[in-house]
Amino acid sequence: MLEVKNVSKSYGKTVVLHDVSFRVDPTEFVCLTGPSGAGKSTIINLLIGAEDATSGSIEIDGVELRKVPHPAMQLFRRKVGVVFQDVKLLRGRTVAENIAFPLEACGASDAIIKKRVGELLEQVGLSKKANMLPAALSGGEKTRVAIARATVHKPIILLADEPTGNIDPEQALKIMSLFKQIHLEKTTIILATHDSNLVDSLKTRVIRLEEGRIVRDSVGGYFDANGHKGTKEHPAHAGDAASKIKITSIGS
Ligand code: ADP
């Protein structure tokens, strides 16, 4: 359902992704980890079509991103929700209006907007703050609004780029429960984070990047494999001798 094939990305002469390949099946929950500068945000930007790969291809739901005709791109983008660390809320609009914005932009009726926004406010636990402006919210609450807005079109994939970067650990755990809940509703989640505690607590598939290369892809993985046993190489890469990416298999 999501396939990144031999993708490289350069800015001028600087190569920031080197021949990266991975596949994510429907309803998987994947943590994309690695130190700052490893290339996590670059991958997220490629997956939402905000940047083009220098070479290689990205397929989402069987369609190669590069081949989506421009007029159809807006519709295609609804399949992929995204949450950024800096949340990007509209400051002059209330919580409910921020969540409603993508629906308004595509001409949804007032009745549909009201129903969907009500559902999402409840899901993210902000029904009582529907009429507040973002400035009156905590960091964690702002992130929850951003998650509600990102899922307003019921995307098949939800991407999150360091969504807990600016919030305290307690709020971060709430955000993780929300992602788990959205995942249970059959949405694929790709969470880019350098937060080792979060990754270790999730025990999900972990794809680790270093210097623009995948160095590990493991199921039930930890942020840092050293010292941890029992993590298994992900089948998408297991025994894949043809893969040009270097995978460090651990504990198996
Ligand atoms: P991460 O999200 O893992 O911290 P990034 O994907 O943001 O890493 O960055 C990967 C590398 O690409 C870094 O060395 C960064 O400086 C570089 N980079 C990202 N965007 C640009 C850009 N627009 N121009 C030049 N270099 C960039």
Short mmCIF file of C-alpha atoms and ligand atoms in Angstrom, two decimals:
data_model
loop_
_atom_site.label_atom_id
_atom_site.label_comp_id
_atom_site.label_asym_id
_atom_site.label_seq_id
_atom_site.Cartn_x
_atom_site.Cartn_y
_atom_site.Cartn_z
CA MET A 1 0.00 0.00 0.00
CA LEU A 2 2.98 2.29 0.55
CA GLU A 3 6.19 1.47 -1.24
CA VAL A 4 9.35 3.50 -1.29
CA LYS A 5 11.64 2.07 -3.96
CA ASN A 6 15.30 3.01 -4.26
CA VAL A 7 14.64 6.61 -3.33
CA SER A 8 17.49 9.08 -3.20
CA LYS A 9 17.20 12.75 -2.43
CA SER A 10 19.81 15.43 -2.95
CA TYR A 11 19.91 19.12 -2.28
CA GLY A 12 22.48 20.45 -4.70
CA LYS A 13 25.49 18.20 -4.28
CA THR A 14 24.44 17.02 -0.82
CA VAL A 15 22.80 13.60 -0.81
CA VAL A 16 20.45 13.35 2.18
CA LEU A 17 18.76 10.02 1.31
CA HIS A 18 20.72 7.18 -0.26
CA ASP A 19 18.79 4.52 -2.15
CA VAL A 20 16.13 4.02 0.53
CA SER A 21 13.58 1.22 0.08
CA PHE A 22 10.84 -0.01 2.36
CA ARG A 23 7.26 -1.18 2.16
CA VAL A 24 4.49 -0.52 4.64
CA ASP A 25 1.44 -2.75 4.50
CA PRO A 26 -2.08 -1.54 5.27
CA THR A 27 -2.73 -0.88 8.96
CA GLU A 28 0.91 -1.22 10.04
CA PHE A 29 2.23 1.11 12.76
CA VAL A 30 5.79 2.15 11.99
CA CYS A 31 8.21 4.29 13.94
CA LEU A 32 10.76 6.06 11.78
CA THR A 33 13.68 6.76 14.06
CA GLY A 34 17.21 8.04 13.97
CA PRO A 35 19.25 10.98 15.13
CA SER A 36 18.63 14.55 14.08
CA GLY A 37 19.61 15.05 10.44
CA ALA A 38 19.13 11.35 9.57
CA GLY A 39 16.49 12.13 6.94
CA LYS A 40 13.19 11.43 8.76
CA SER A 41 11.50 14.71 7.81
CA THR A 42 12.77 14.40 4.27
CA ILE A 43 10.98 11.04 3.96
CA ILE A 44 7.76 12.51 5.40
CA ASN A 45 7.98 15.43 2.93
CA LEU A 46 8.43 13.01 0.04
CA LEU A 47 5.47 10.90 1.20
CA ILE A 48 3.13 13.91 1.24
CA GLY A 49 4.39 15.10 -2.13
CA ALA A 50 5.80 18.33 -0.68
CA GLU A 51 9.17 17.39 -2.23
CA ASP A 52 10.13 15.23 -5.20
CA ALA A 53 12.64 12.41 -4.95
CA THR A 54 15.80 12.91 -6.98
CA SER A 55 15.53 9.28 -8.11
CA GLY A 56 13.44 6.24 -7.28
CA SER A 57 9.70 5.99 -6.83
CA ILE A 58 7.03 6.23 -4.16
CA GLU A 59 3.74 4.40 -4.50
CA ILE A 60 0.75 4.99 -2.27
CA ASP A 61 -2.30 2.78 -2.62
CA GLY A 62 -0.93 1.42 -5.89
CA VAL A 63 -0.38 4.82 -7.49
CA GLU A 64 3.04 6.30 -8.14
CA LEU A 65 3.12 9.79 -6.63
CA ARG A 66 5.08 11.26 -9.51
CA LYS A 67 2.40 10.11 -11.96
CA VAL A 68 -0.62 11.62 -10.18
CA PRO A 69 -1.88 14.35 -12.53
CA HIS A 70 -1.74 17.78 -10.92
CA PRO A 71 -5.55 18.29 -10.75
CA ALA A 72 -5.95 14.94 -9.00
CA MET A 73 -3.22 15.61 -6.46
CA GLN A 74 -5.54 17.45 -4.09
CA LEU A 75 -7.90 14.46 -3.98
CA PHE A 76 -4.98 12.08 -3.65
CA ARG A 77 -3.57 14.04 -0.71
CA ARG A 78 -6.73 13.36 1.28
CA LYS A 79 -5.57 9.76 1.54
CA VAL A 80 -2.56 10.87 3.56
CA GLY A 81 -2.97 12.95 6.74
CA VAL A 82 0.02 14.66 8.30
CA VAL A 83 0.83 16.16 11.69
CA PHE A 84 3.88 18.39 12.07
CA GLN A 85 5.78 19.25 15.23
CA ASP A 86 4.85 22.93 14.88
CA VAL A 87 1.17 21.93 14.39
CA LYS A 88 0.49 24.77 11.90
CA LEU A 89 -2.91 25.74 13.36
CA LEU A 90 -4.73 28.84 12.11
CA ARG A 91 -4.31 31.30 14.97
CA GLY A 92 -7.46 33.34 14.27
CA ARG A 93 -9.75 30.31 14.14
CA THR A 94 -11.21 28.29 16.98
CA VAL A 95 -10.41 24.65 17.66
CA ALA A 96 -13.59 23.54 15.85
CA GLU A 97 -12.91 25.88 12.93
CA ASN A 98 -9.37 24.58 12.57
CA ILE A 99 -10.64 21.02 12.36
CA ALA A 100 -13.39 22.06 9.95
CA PHE A 101 -11.03 23.93 7.63
CA PRO A 102 -10.08 21.07 5.24
CA LEU A 103 -13.76 20.12 4.90
CA GLU A 104 -14.75 23.71 4.15
CA ALA A 105 -11.97 23.93 1.60
CA CYS A 106 -13.44 21.01 -0.33
CA GLY A 107 -17.00 22.34 -0.17
CA ALA A 108 -18.54 19.91 2.37
CA SER A 109 -22.03 20.81 3.58
CA ASP A 110 -22.56 22.45 6.99
CA ALA A 111 -24.31 19.31 8.25
CA ILE A 112 -21.40 17.05 7.27
CA ILE A 113 -18.88 19.47 8.78
CA LYS A 114 -20.79 19.69 12.05
CA LYS A 115 -21.07 15.92 12.36
CA ARG A 116 -17.44 15.14 11.51
CA VAL A 117 -16.01 17.93 13.65
CA GLY A 118 -18.16 16.79 16.59
CA GLU A 119 -16.89 13.20 16.22
CA LEU A 120 -13.27 14.32 16.07
CA LEU A 121 -13.55 16.72 19.01
CA GLU A 122 -14.84 13.83 21.04
CA GLN A 123 -12.14 11.46 19.85
CA VAL A 124 -9.33 13.86 20.77
CA GLY A 125 -11.01 14.83 24.06
CA LEU A 126 -11.50 18.51 23.24
CA SER A 127 -15.28 18.88 22.97
CA LYS A 128 -15.27 21.38 25.84
CA LYS A 129 -12.60 23.51 24.14
CA ALA A 130 -14.25 23.63 20.71
CA ASN A 131 -14.69 27.40 20.79
CA MET A 132 -11.28 28.33 22.13
CA LEU A 133 -8.50 29.83 20.05
CA PRO A 134 -5.26 27.83 19.74
CA ALA A 135 -3.38 30.35 21.89
CA ALA A 136 -5.46 29.24 24.91
CA LEU A 137 -4.44 25.58 24.53
CA SER A 138 -1.52 23.62 25.97
CA GLY A 139 1.07 22.14 23.58
CA GLY A 140 -0.48 18.68 23.87
CA GLU A 141 -3.95 20.04 23.16
CA LYS A 142 -2.70 21.87 20.07
CA THR A 143 -1.19 18.62 18.84
CA ARG A 144 -4.51 16.86 19.42
CA VAL A 145 -6.27 19.52 17.30
CA ALA A 146 -3.67 18.96 14.57
CA ILE A 147 -4.32 15.20 14.72
CA ALA A 148 -8.07 15.77 14.46
CA ARG A 149 -7.56 18.05 11.45
CA ALA A 150 -5.19 15.54 9.82
CA THR A 151 -7.77 12.76 10.11
CA VAL A 152 -10.80 14.78 9.04
CA HIS A 153 -10.89 13.11 5.60
CA LYS A 154 -10.42 9.63 7.14
CA PRO A 155 -7.01 9.12 5.50
CA ILE A 156 -5.66 5.64 4.88
CA ILE A 157 -2.25 6.76 6.17
CA LEU A 158 -1.43 9.16 8.99
CA LEU A 159 2.09 10.58 9.05
CA ALA A 160 3.45 12.42 12.06
CA ASP A 161 6.75 14.29 12.14
CA GLU A 162 8.03 14.66 15.73
CA PRO A 163 4.50 15.27 17.05
CA THR A 164 5.66 15.13 20.66
CA GLY A 165 8.74 17.29 20.18
CA ASN A 166 7.35 20.27 22.09
CA ILE A 167 5.28 18.61 24.78
CA ASP A 168 5.84 17.05 28.19
CA PRO A 169 6.09 13.25 28.64
CA GLU A 170 2.62 12.91 30.16
CA GLN A 171 0.98 14.69 27.23
CA ALA A 172 3.17 12.71 24.84
CA LEU A 173 1.72 9.47 26.22
CA LYS A 174 -1.80 10.79 25.64
CA ILE A 175 -0.86 11.57 22.06
CA MET A 176 0.47 8.02 21.68
CA SER A 177 -2.82 6.55 22.95
CA LEU A 178 -4.59 8.65 20.37
CA PHE A 179 -2.36 7.30 17.59
CA LYS A 180 -2.98 3.76 18.85
CA GLN A 181 -6.72 4.39 18.78
CA ILE A 182 -6.56 5.78 15.23
CA HIS A 183 -4.44 2.78 14.27
CA LEU A 184 -7.10 0.42 15.65
CA GLU A 185 -9.55 2.11 13.29
CA LYS A 186 -7.43 0.61 10.47
CA THR A 187 -5.30 3.61 9.62
CA THR A 188 -1.64 3.05 8.78
CA ILE A 189 0.58 5.16 11.03
CA ILE A 190 4.12 6.34 10.32
CA LEU A 191 5.56 8.21 13.25
CA ALA A 192 8.89 9.97 12.80
CA THR A 193 10.51 10.59 16.16
CA HIS A 194 13.86 10.78 17.88
CA ASP A 195 12.17 10.13 21.26
CA SER A 196 13.60 6.79 22.42
CA ASN A 197 11.17 6.41 25.35
CA LEU A 198 8.16 6.67 23.08
CA VAL A 199 9.55 4.23 20.55
CA ASP A 200 10.47 1.72 23.26
CA SER A 201 7.02 1.97 24.83
CA LEU A 202 5.23 1.36 21.53
CA LYS A 203 7.13 -1.86 20.65
CA THR A 204 6.08 -1.53 17.05
CA ARG A 205 7.94 -1.87 13.76
CA VAL A 206 10.98 0.39 13.83
CA ILE A 207 12.76 1.64 10.73
CA ARG A 208 15.97 3.35 11.76
CA LEU A 209 17.74 5.86 9.55
CA GLU A 210 21.28 7.10 9.93
CA GLU A 211 22.86 9.57 7.57
CA GLY A 212 20.14 9.03 4.99
CA ARG A 213 20.34 5.22 4.98
CA ILE A 214 18.11 2.59 6.55
CA VAL A 215 20.30 0.75 9.04
CA ARG A 216 17.59 -1.34 10.73
CA ASP A 217 14.03 -2.49 10.11
CA SER A 218 12.65 -4.61 12.90
CA VAL A 219 9.34 -5.72 14.32
CA GLY A 220 8.64 -5.04 18.00
CA GLY A 221 11.75 -2.94 17.85
CA TYR A 222 13.50 -0.54 20.14
CA PHE A 223 14.86 2.89 19.38
CA ASP A 224 18.39 1.70 19.95
CA ALA A 225 18.93 -1.99 19.33
CA ASN A 226 22.05 -2.22 21.49
CA GLY A 227 21.42 -4.25 24.60
CA HIS A 228 17.93 -5.33 23.56
CA LYS A 229 17.14 -8.90 22.59
CA GLY A 230 14.15 -10.38 20.89
CA THR A 231 13.57 -7.88 18.11
CA LYS A 232 12.95 -9.55 14.77
CA GLU A 233 13.89 -8.34 11.35
CA HIS A 234 10.82 -7.14 9.46
CA PRO A 235 9.68 -9.63 6.77
CA ALA A 236 9.67 -6.87 4.17
CA HIS A 237 13.44 -6.98 4.44
CA ALA A 238 14.21 -10.39 5.93
CA GLY A 239 16.46 -12.39 3.63
CA ASP A 240 16.25 -9.70 0.98
CA ALA A 241 19.71 -10.24 -0.40
CA ALA A 242 18.88 -8.16 -3.43
CA SER A 243 18.10 -5.13 -1.31
CA LYS A 244 20.84 -2.59 -1.57
CA ILE A 245 20.07 -1.21 1.85
CA LYS A 246 22.22 -2.28 4.72
CA ILE A 247 20.10 -3.85 7.44
CA THR A 248 21.52 -4.71 10.81
CA SER A 249 19.48 -7.66 12.02
CA ILE A 250 19.34 -8.05 15.75
CA GLY A 251 18.27 -10.65 18.23
CA SER A 252 17.24 -13.22 15.66
P1 ADP B 1 15.69 14.59 10.45
O1 ADP B 1 14.22 14.82 10.23
O2 ADP B 1 16.03 13.15 10.63
O3 ADP B 1 16.23 15.43 11.57
P2 ADP B 1 15.98 15.93 7.90
O4 ADP B 1 15.23 15.09 6.95
O5 ADP B 1 15.32 17.17 8.39
O6 ADP B 1 16.48 15.04 9.12
O7 ADP B 1 17.35 16.36 7.25
C1 ADP B 1 18.24 15.42 6.64
C2 ADP B 1 19.40 16.19 6.07
O8 ADP B 1 18.95 16.95 4.96
C3 ADP B 1 20.04 17.17 7.05
O9 ADP B 1 21.43 17.12 6.88
C4 ADP B 1 19.48 18.50 6.60
O10 ADP B 1 20.39 19.54 6.88
C5 ADP B 1 19.33 18.29 5.10
N1 ADP B 1 18.26 19.12 4.52
C6 ADP B 1 16.95 19.03 4.79
N2 ADP B 1 16.25 19.93 4.05
C7 ADP B 1 17.15 20.59 3.30
C8 ADP B 1 17.08 21.63 2.33
N3 ADP B 1 15.89 22.17 1.99
N4 ADP B 1 18.22 22.06 1.77
C9 ADP B 1 19.40 21.50 2.07
N5 ADP B 1 19.57 20.52 3.00
C10 ADP B 1 18.45 20.06 3.59
#
